[in-house]
Short mmCIF file of C-alpha atoms in Angstrom, two decimals:
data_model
loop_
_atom_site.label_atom_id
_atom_site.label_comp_id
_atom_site.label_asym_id
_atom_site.label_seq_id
_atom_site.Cartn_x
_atom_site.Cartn_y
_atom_site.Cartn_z
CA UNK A 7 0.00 0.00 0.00
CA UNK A 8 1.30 3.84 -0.95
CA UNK A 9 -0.37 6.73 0.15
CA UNK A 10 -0.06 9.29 -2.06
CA UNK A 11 0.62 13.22 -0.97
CA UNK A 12 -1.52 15.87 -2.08
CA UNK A 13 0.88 17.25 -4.71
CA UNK A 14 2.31 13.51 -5.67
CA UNK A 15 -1.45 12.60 -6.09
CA UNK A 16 -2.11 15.34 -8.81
CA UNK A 17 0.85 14.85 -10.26
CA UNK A 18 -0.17 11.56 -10.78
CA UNK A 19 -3.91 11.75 -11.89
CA UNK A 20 -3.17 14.58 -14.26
CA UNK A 21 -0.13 12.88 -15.83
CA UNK A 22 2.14 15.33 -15.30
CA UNK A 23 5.85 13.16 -15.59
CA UNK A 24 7.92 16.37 -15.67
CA UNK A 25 7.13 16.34 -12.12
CA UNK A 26 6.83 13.37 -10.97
CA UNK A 27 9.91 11.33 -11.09
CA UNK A 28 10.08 7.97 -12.54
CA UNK A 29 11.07 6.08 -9.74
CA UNK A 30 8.07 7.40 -7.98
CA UNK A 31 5.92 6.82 -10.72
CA UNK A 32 6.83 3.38 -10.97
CA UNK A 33 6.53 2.77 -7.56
CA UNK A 34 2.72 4.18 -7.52
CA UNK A 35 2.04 1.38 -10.44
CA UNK A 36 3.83 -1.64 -8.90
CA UNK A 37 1.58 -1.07 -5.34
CA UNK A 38 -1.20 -3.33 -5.08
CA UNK A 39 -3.45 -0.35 -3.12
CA UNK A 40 -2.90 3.47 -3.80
CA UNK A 41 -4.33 5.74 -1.68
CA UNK A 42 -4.57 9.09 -0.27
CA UNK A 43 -5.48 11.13 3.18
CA UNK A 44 -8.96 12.51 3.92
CA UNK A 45 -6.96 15.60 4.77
CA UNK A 46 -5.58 15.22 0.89
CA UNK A 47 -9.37 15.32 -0.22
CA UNK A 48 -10.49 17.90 2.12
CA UNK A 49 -6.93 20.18 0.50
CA UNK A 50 -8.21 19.76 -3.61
CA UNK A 51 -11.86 20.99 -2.38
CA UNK A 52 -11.14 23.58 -0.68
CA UNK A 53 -8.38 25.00 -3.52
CA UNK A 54 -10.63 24.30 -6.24
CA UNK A 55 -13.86 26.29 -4.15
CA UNK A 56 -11.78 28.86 -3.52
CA UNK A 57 -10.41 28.90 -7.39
CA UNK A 58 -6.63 28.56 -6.21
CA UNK A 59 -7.20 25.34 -8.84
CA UNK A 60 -9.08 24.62 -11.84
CA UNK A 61 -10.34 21.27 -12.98
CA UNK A 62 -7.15 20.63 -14.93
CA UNK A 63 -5.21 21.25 -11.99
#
């Protein structure tokens, strides 16, 4: 099991392999369970209601 910080998360769903490194990338695919915090959640709602995020992240 990995669980994923908010920025690693992101990085993650939205593709985005200039920043997230390989190792960590390949890591996140070889785990049987990826995860990530309530708190994590809680973080991308509250950024995207108060429009410090957009739906592309």
């Amino acid at each position: 099991m990995i669980v994923l910080d908010t920025h690693i998360w992101l990085w993650w769903v939205n593709q985005d392999f200039n920043s997230l490194a390989v190792k960590r990338k390949e890591q996140i695919e070889l785990s049987d369970v990826v995860a990530v915090s309530a708190i994590s959640c809680f973080e991308v709602a509250w950024l995207f209601h108060h429009q410090h995020m957009t739906n592309n992240a």
